[in-house]
Coordinates of C-alpha atoms in Angstrom, one line a residue:
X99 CA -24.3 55.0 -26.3
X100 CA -22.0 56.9 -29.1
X101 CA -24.1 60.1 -28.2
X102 CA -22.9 60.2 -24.7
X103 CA -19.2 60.3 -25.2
X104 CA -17.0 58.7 -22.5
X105 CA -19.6 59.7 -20.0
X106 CA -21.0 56.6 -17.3
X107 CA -24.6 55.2 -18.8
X108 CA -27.3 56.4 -16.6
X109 CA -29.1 53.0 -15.2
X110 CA -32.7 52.2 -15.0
X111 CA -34.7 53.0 -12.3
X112 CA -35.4 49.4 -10.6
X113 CA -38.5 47.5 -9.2
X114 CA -36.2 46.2 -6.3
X115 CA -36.8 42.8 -6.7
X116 CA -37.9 43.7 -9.9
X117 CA -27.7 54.8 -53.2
X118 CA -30.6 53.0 -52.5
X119 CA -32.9 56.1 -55.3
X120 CA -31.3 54.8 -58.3
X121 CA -32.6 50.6 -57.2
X122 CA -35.5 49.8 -59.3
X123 CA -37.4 47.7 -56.9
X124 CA -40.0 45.4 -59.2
X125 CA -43.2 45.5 -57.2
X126 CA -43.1 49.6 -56.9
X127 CA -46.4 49.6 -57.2
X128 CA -50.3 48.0 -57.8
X129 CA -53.4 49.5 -59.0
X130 CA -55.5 46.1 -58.3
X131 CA -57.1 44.8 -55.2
X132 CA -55.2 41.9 -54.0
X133 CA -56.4 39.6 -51.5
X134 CA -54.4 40.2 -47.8
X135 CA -56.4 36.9 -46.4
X136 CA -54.3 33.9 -44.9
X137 CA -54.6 30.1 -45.5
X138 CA -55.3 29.5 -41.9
X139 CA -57.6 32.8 -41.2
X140 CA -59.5 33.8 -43.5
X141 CA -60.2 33.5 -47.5
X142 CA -63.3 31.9 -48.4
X143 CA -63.2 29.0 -51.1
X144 CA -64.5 30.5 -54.3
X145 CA -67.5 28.9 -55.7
X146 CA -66.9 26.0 -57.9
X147 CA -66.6 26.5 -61.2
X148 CA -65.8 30.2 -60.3
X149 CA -62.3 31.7 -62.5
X150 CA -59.3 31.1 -61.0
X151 CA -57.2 35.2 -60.5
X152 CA -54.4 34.9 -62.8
X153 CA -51.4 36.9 -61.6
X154 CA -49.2 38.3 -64.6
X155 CA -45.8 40.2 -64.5
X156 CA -47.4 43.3 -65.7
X157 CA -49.7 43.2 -62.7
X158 CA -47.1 44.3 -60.5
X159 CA -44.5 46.3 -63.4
X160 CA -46.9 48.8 -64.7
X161 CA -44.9 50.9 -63.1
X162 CA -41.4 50.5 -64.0
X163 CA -40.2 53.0 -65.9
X164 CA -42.9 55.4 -65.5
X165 CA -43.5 56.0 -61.9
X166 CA -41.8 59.2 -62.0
X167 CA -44.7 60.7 -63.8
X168 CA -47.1 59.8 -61.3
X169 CA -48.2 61.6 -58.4
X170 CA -46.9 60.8 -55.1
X171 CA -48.8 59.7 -52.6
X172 CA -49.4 58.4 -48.8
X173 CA -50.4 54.9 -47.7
X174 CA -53.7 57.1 -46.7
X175 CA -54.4 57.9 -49.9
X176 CA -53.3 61.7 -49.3
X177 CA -51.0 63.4 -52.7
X178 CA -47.7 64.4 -51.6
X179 CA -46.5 67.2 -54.0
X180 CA -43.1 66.8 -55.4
X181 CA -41.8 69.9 -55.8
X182 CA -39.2 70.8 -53.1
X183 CA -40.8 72.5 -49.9
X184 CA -39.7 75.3 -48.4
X185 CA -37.9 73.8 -45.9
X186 CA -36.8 70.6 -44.7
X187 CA -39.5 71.3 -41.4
X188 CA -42.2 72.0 -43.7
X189 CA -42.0 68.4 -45.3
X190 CA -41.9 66.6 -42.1
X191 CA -44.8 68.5 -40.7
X192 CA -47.1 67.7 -43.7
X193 CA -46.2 64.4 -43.5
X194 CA -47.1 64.6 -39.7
X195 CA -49.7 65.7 -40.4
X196 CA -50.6 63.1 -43.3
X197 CA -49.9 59.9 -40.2
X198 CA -52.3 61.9 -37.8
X199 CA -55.2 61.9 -40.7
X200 CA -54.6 57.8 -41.1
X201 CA -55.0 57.5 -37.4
X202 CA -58.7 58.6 -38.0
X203 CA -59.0 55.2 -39.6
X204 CA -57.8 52.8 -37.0
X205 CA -59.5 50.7 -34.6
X206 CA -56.9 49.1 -32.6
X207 CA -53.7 51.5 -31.4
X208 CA -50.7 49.4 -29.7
X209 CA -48.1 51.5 -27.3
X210 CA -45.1 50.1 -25.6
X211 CA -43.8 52.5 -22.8
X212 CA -42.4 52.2 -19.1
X213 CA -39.4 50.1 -19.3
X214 CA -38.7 48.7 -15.4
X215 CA -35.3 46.6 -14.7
X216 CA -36.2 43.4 -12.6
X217 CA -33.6 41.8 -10.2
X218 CA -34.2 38.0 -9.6
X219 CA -31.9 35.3 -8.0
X220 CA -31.7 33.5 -11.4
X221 CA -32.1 36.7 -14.0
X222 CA -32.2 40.3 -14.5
X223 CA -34.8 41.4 -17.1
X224 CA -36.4 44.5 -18.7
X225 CA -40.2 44.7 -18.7
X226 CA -42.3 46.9 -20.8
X227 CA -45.8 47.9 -20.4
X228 CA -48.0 47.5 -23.7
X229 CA -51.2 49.2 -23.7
X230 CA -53.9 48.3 -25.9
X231 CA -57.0 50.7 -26.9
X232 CA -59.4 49.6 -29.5
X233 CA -63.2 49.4 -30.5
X234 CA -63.1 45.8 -32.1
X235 CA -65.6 43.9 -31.1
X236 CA -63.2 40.7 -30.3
X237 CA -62.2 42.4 -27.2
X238 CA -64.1 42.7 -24.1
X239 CA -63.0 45.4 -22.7
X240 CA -62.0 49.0 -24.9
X241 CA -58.4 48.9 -22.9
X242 CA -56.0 46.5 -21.9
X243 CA -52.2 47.4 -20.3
X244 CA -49.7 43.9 -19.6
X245 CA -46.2 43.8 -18.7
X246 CA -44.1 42.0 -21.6
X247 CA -40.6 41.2 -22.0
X248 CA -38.3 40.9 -25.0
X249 CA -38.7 36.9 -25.5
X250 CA -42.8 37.9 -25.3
X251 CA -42.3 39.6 -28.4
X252 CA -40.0 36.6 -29.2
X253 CA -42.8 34.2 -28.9
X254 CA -45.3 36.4 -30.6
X255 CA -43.3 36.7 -33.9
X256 CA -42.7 32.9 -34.2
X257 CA -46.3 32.6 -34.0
X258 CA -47.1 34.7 -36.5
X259 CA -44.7 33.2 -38.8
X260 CA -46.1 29.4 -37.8
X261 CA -50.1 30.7 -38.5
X262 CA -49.5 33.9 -41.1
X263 CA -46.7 31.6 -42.9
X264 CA -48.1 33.6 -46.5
X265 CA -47.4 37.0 -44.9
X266 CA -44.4 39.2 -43.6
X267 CA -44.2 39.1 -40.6
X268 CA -41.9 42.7 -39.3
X269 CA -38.7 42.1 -37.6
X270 CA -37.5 42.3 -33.9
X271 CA -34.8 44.3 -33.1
X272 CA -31.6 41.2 -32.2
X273 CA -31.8 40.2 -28.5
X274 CA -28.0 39.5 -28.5
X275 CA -25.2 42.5 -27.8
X276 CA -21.9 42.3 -27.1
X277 CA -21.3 42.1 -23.6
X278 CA -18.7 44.9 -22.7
X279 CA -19.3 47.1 -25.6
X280 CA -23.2 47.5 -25.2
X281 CA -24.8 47.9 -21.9
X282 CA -28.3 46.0 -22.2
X283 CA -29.6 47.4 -19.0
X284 CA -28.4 51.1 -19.5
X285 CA -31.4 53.6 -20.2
X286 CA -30.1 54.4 -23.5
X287 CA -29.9 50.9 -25.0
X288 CA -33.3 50.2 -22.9
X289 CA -35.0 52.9 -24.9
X290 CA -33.5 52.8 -28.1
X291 CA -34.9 48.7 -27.6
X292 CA -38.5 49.7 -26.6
X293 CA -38.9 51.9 -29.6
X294 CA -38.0 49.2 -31.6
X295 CA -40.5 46.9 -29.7
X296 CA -43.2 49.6 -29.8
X297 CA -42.7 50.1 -33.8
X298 CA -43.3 46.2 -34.3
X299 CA -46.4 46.2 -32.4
X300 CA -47.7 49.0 -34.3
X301 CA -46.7 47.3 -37.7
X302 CA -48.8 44.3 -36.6
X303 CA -51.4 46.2 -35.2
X304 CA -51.8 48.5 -38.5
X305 CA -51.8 45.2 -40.8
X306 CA -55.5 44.0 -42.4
X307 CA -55.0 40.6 -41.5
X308 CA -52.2 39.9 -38.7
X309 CA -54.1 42.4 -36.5
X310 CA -56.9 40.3 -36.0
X311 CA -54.6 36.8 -35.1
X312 CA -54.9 35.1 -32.4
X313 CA -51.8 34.9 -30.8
X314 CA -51.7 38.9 -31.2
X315 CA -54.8 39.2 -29.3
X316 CA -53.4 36.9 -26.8
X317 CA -50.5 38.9 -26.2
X318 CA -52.3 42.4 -25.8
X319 CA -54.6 41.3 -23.3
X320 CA -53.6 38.2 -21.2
X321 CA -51.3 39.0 -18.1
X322 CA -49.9 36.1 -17.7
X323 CA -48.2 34.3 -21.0
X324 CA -46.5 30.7 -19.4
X325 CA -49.9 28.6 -20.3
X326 CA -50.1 29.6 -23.6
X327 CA -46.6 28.9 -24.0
X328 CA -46.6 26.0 -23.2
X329 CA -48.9 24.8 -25.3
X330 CA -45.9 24.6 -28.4
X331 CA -47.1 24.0 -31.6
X332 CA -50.2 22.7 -30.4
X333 CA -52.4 26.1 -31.9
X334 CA -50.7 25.9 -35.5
X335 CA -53.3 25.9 -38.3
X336 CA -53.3 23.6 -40.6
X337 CA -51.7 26.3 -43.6
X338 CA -48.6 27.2 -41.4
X339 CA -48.5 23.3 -40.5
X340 CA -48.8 22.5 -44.6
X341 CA -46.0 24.9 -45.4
X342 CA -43.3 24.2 -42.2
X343 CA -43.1 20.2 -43.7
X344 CA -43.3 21.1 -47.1
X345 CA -39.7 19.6 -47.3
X346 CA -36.5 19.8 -50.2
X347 CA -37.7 17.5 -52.1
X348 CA -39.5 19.8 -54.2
X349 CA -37.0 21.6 -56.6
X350 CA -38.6 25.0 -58.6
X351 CA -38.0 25.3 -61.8
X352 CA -38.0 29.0 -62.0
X353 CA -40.0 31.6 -60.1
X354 CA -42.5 33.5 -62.2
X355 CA -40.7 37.2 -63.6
X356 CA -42.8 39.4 -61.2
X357 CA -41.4 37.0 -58.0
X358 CA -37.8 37.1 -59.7
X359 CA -37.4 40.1 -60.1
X360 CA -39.0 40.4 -56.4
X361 CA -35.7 38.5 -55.2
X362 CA -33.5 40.2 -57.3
X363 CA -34.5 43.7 -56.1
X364 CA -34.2 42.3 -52.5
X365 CA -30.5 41.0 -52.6
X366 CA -29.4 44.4 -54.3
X367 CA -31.8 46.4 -51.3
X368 CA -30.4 44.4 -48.4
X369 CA -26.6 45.0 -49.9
X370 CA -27.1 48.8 -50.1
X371 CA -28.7 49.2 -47.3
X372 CA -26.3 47.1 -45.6
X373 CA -23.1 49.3 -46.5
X374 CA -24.8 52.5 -45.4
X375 CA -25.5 51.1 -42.2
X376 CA -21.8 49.8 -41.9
X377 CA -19.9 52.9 -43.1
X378 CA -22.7 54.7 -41.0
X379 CA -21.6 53.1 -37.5
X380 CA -17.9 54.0 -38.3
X381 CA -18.9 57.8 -39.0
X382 CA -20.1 57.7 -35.6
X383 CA -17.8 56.3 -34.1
X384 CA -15.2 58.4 -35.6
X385 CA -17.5 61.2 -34.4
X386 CA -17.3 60.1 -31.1
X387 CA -13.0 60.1 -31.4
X388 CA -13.5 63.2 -32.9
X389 CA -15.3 64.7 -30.1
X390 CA -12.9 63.5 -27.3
X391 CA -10.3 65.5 -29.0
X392 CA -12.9 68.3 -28.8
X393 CA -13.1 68.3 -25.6
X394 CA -9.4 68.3 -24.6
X395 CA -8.3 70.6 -27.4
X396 CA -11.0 73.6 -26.4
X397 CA -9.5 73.9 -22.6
X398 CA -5.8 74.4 -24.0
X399 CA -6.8 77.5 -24.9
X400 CA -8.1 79.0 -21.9
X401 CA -5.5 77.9 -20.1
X402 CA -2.5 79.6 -22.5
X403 CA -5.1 82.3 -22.5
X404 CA -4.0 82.5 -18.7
X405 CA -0.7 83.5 -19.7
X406 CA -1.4 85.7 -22.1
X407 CA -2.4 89.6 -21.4
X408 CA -3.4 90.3 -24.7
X409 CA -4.7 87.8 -25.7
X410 CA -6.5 86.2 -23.2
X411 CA -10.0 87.1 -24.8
X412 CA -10.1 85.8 -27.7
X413 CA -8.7 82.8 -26.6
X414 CA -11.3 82.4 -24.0
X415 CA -13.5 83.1 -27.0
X416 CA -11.9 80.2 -28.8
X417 CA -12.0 77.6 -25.9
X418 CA -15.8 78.5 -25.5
X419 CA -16.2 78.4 -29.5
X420 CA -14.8 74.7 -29.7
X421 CA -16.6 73.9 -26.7
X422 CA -19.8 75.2 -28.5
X423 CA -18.5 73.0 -31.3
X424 CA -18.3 70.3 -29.0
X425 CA -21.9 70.0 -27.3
X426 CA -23.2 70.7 -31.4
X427 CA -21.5 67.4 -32.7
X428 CA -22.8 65.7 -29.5
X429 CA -26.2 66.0 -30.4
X430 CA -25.9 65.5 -34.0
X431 CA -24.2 61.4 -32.8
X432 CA -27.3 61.2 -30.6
X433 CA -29.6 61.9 -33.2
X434 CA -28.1 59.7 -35.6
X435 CA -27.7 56.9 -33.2
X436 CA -31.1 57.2 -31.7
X437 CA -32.8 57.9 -35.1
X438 CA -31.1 57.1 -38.1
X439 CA -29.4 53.7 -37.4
X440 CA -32.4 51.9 -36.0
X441 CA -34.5 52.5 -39.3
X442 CA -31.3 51.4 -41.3
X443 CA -31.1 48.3 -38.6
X444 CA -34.8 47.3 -39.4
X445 CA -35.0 47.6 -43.0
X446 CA -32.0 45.4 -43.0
X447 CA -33.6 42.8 -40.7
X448 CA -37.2 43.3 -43.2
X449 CA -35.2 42.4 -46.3
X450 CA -34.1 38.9 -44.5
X451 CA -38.1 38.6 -43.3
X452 CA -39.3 39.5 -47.3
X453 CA -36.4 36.9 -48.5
X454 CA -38.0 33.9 -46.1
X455 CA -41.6 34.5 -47.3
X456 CA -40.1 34.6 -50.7
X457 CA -38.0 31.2 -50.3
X458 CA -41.3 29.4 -48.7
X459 CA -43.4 31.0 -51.5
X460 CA -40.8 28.9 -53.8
X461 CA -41.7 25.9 -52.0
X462 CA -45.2 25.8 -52.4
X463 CA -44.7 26.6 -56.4
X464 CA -42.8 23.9 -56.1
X465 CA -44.9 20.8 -54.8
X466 CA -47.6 22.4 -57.1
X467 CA -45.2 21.7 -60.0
X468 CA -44.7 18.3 -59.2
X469 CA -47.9 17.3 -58.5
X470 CA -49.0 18.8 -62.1
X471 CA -45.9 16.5 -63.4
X472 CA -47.6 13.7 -61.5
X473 CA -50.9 14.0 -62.7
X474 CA -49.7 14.0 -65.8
X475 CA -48.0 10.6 -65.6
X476 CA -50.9 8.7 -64.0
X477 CA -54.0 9.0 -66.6
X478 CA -55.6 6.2 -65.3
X479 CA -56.4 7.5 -62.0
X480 CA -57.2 11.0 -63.2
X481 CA -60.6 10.9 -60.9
X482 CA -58.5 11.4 -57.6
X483 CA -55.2 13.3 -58.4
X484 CA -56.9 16.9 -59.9
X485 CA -58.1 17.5 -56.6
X486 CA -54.8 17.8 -55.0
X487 CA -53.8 19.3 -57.9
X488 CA -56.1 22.0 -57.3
X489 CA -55.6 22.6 -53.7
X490 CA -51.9 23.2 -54.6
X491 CA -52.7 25.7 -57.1
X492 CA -54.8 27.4 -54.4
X493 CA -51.9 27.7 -51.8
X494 CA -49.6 29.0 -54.7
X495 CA -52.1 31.9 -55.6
X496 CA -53.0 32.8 -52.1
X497 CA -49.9 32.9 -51.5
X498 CA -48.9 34.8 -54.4
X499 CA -51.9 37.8 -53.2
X500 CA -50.8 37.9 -49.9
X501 CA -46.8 38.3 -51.0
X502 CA -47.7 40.7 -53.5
X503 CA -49.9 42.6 -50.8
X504 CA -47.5 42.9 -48.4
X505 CA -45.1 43.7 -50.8
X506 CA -46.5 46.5 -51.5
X507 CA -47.3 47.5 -48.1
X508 CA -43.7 47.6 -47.0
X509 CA -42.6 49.4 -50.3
X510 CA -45.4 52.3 -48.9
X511 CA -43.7 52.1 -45.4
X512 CA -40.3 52.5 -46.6
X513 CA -41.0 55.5 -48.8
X514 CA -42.7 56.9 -45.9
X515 CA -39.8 56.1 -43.2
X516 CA -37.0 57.3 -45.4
X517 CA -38.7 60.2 -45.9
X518 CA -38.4 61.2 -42.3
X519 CA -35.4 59.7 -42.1
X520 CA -33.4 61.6 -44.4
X521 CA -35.5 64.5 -44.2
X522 CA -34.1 64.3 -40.1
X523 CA -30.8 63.8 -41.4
X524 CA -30.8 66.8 -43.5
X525 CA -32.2 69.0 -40.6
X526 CA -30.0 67.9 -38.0
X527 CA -26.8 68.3 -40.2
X528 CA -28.1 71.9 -41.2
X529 CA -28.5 72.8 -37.2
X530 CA -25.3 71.1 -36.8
X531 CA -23.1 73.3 -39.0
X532 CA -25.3 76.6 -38.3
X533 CA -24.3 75.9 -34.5
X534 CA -20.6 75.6 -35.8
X535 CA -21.1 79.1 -37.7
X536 CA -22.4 80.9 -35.4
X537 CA -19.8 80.0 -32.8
X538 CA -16.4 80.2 -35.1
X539 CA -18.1 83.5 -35.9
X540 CA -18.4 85.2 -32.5
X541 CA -14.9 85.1 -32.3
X542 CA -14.2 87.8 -35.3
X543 CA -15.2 90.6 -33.0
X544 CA -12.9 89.8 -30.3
X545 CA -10.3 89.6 -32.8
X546 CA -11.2 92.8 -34.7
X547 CA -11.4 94.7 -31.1
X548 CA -7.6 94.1 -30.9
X549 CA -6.5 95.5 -33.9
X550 CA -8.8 98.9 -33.2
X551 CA -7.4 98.9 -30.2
X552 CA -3.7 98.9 -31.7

């Protein structure tokens, strides 16, 4: 890890054989109910003859351009005030404090802890323990605790995509490193992964409607995964089976403004965000350079200090300030690799998950299209085709509710992550330099002391 310097990785104890302010994002945000409900779960048919929910532009852009006069506030529901606090602690405790009212809410809580290195003849493998509480009356029992391992979670998200195909579904962390740069198995990389994995699970667990999917339930509770497994594509509903063969031949004619301006806002997020978290990674590893110098620069000193009557004290002093230095700029490229990159790494990774519900969106809007062009060919047999019509129209407007949902559900967890996020950065930078202060400053007595003493 770049927080570790040059130093060996520890390993994992084994079980033996075991810019981004000025973006205007489109769907900021929604003063309307929309429906969260999947194809293949949940939404009742409306009554015949009952209005169809027409989904304008302005549904979604009431916003643009004025959110700045609105009050802030918390996916809870709780105001944040937006005058600047205090101090950079005082924001991140009230936000604290704002996730530990929402928890009051929640039924089912997901933790992922205890990572444990098997050894087999074929594999070695990292296991994590995910522990389950909840009052839903689906389960049987109030707590559950497995053992998963990273192509569990694998498995999981591909079923959510094949069964929740209207939703967005959040990203894993990527299962491949380079071998010889990244150790997989050291307890760094292991923990930096299971916070990942434990943040996923809580995203899907804090979600109206992918919370209560099958598969999910599955994976909480059942020890042993291989039969269900096995079983392939056999427990696809019939929505994720309607979308994954809706083929090419269907070609959109345009996507409404709302869900265009949706895909706009997403290519300009994803390249943003993916320059900071490029120039990011070579700040730290320049960092990291930098504080091998550190730590052969500081011990020159003490050494000429050795040789030196006079001045042997305050270079002493100066070997000890830069070594100060040192163990300060240390902990600032831990925190910002353990911290900073992974939330820059997942947004990334969300805006490529937003972009594929987006593109599959597309494709039911566009076999609605041409079955509205085909119905409007064949007259003559206008008894049979309206029907299908209709059921198209049904898939494009759920789908449209549940994108537009989620949407905005991700827009209220990225204001909220950031927050921290930079909020952290701001802290850990001001501790950072104070540290450097303080120790460059020590030094001025030792130096004043000398020319007294002359």
């Amino acid at each position: 890890m770049a927080g570790s310097g040059g130093g060996t990785p520890k390993s994992l104890p084994s079980s033996g054989q075991k810019g981004l302010h000025d973006i205007h994002h489109p769907l900021s945000s929604s003063s309307s109910t929309t429906s969260t409900s999947s194809w293949g779960a949940a939404a009742e048919e409306p009554p015949a003859g009952s209005p169809r929910i027409a989904f304008s532009p302005e549904l979604l852009l009431q916003h643009s351009g004025g959110a700045g006069d609105k009050d802030l506030s918390l996916p809870n529901g709780t105001p944040v005030e937006t005058s600047s606090p205090a101090s950079s602690s005082s924001l991140l405790n009230r936000l604290q404090l704002d996730d530990d009212l929402d928890g009051e809410t929640r039924d089912l809580f997901v933790t992922v802890d205890d990572p444990k290195k098997h050894v087999c003849t074929m594999e070695t493998y990292i296991t994590y323990r995910v522990t389950t509480k909840t009052t839903r009356a689906e389960f049987d029992l109030p707590e559950y605790s497995v053992r998963r391992r990273y192509q569990d979670f694998d498995w999981l998200r591909i079923k959510l995509d094949e069964s929740q195909p209207t939703h967005l579904i959040p990203p894993l962390p990527e299962k491949f490193v380079v071998k010889g740069v990244v150790d997989r198995f050291s307890e760094e990389f292991v923990e930096t992964r299971r916070k990942a994995l434990d943040k996923f699970l809580k995203r899907i667990a804090d979600h109206p409607v992918l919370s209560f999917n099958e598969h999910f339930s599955v994976f909480l509770t059942v020890k042993d995964l291989s039969n269900y497994k096995k079983v392939g594509t056999a427990l696809l509903s019939k929505m994720g089976e309607s979308v994954k063969y809706v083929t090419g031949g269907y070609k959109l004619r345009s996507r409404p403004p709302e869900f265009a301006a949706l895909g706009e806002y997403l290519e300009t997020f994803a390249l943003k965000l993916g320059t900071i978290d490029r120039i990011a990674q070579r700040i730290i590893k320049e960092e990291v350079e930098y504080l091998v110098e550190l730590r052969e620069y500081g011990p020159v000193y003490s050494t000429w200090g050795g040789l030196e009557d006079e001045l042997a004290e305050p270079l002493e002093g100066v070997s000890a300030c830069i070594g100060n230095c040192s163990s300060a700029l240390e902990e600032l490229t831990e925190d910002m690799t353990e911290d900073c990159m992974p939330v820059l790494r997942e947004y990334v990774l969300y805006s490529d998950s937003m972009k594929n519900v987006l593109k599959k969106r597309d494709q039911v809007q566009a076999e609605y299209e041409a079955k509205l062009e085909a119905a409007a060919l064949k007259r003559e047999e206008r008894a049979g085709v309206p029907t299908e019509v209709e059921k198209c129209q049904d898939r494009v407007e759920c789908f449209n509710a549940d994108l537009k949902a989620d949407m905005e559900r991700w827009q209220n967890n990225k204001r909220q992550d950031f927050k921290h996020l930079l909020m952290g950065m701001a802290d850990k930078n001001i501790q950072y330099y104070e540290k450097c202060l303080s120790a460059w400053e020590s030094i001025i007595p030792l130096l004043q002391d000398k020319q007294d003493a002359k």
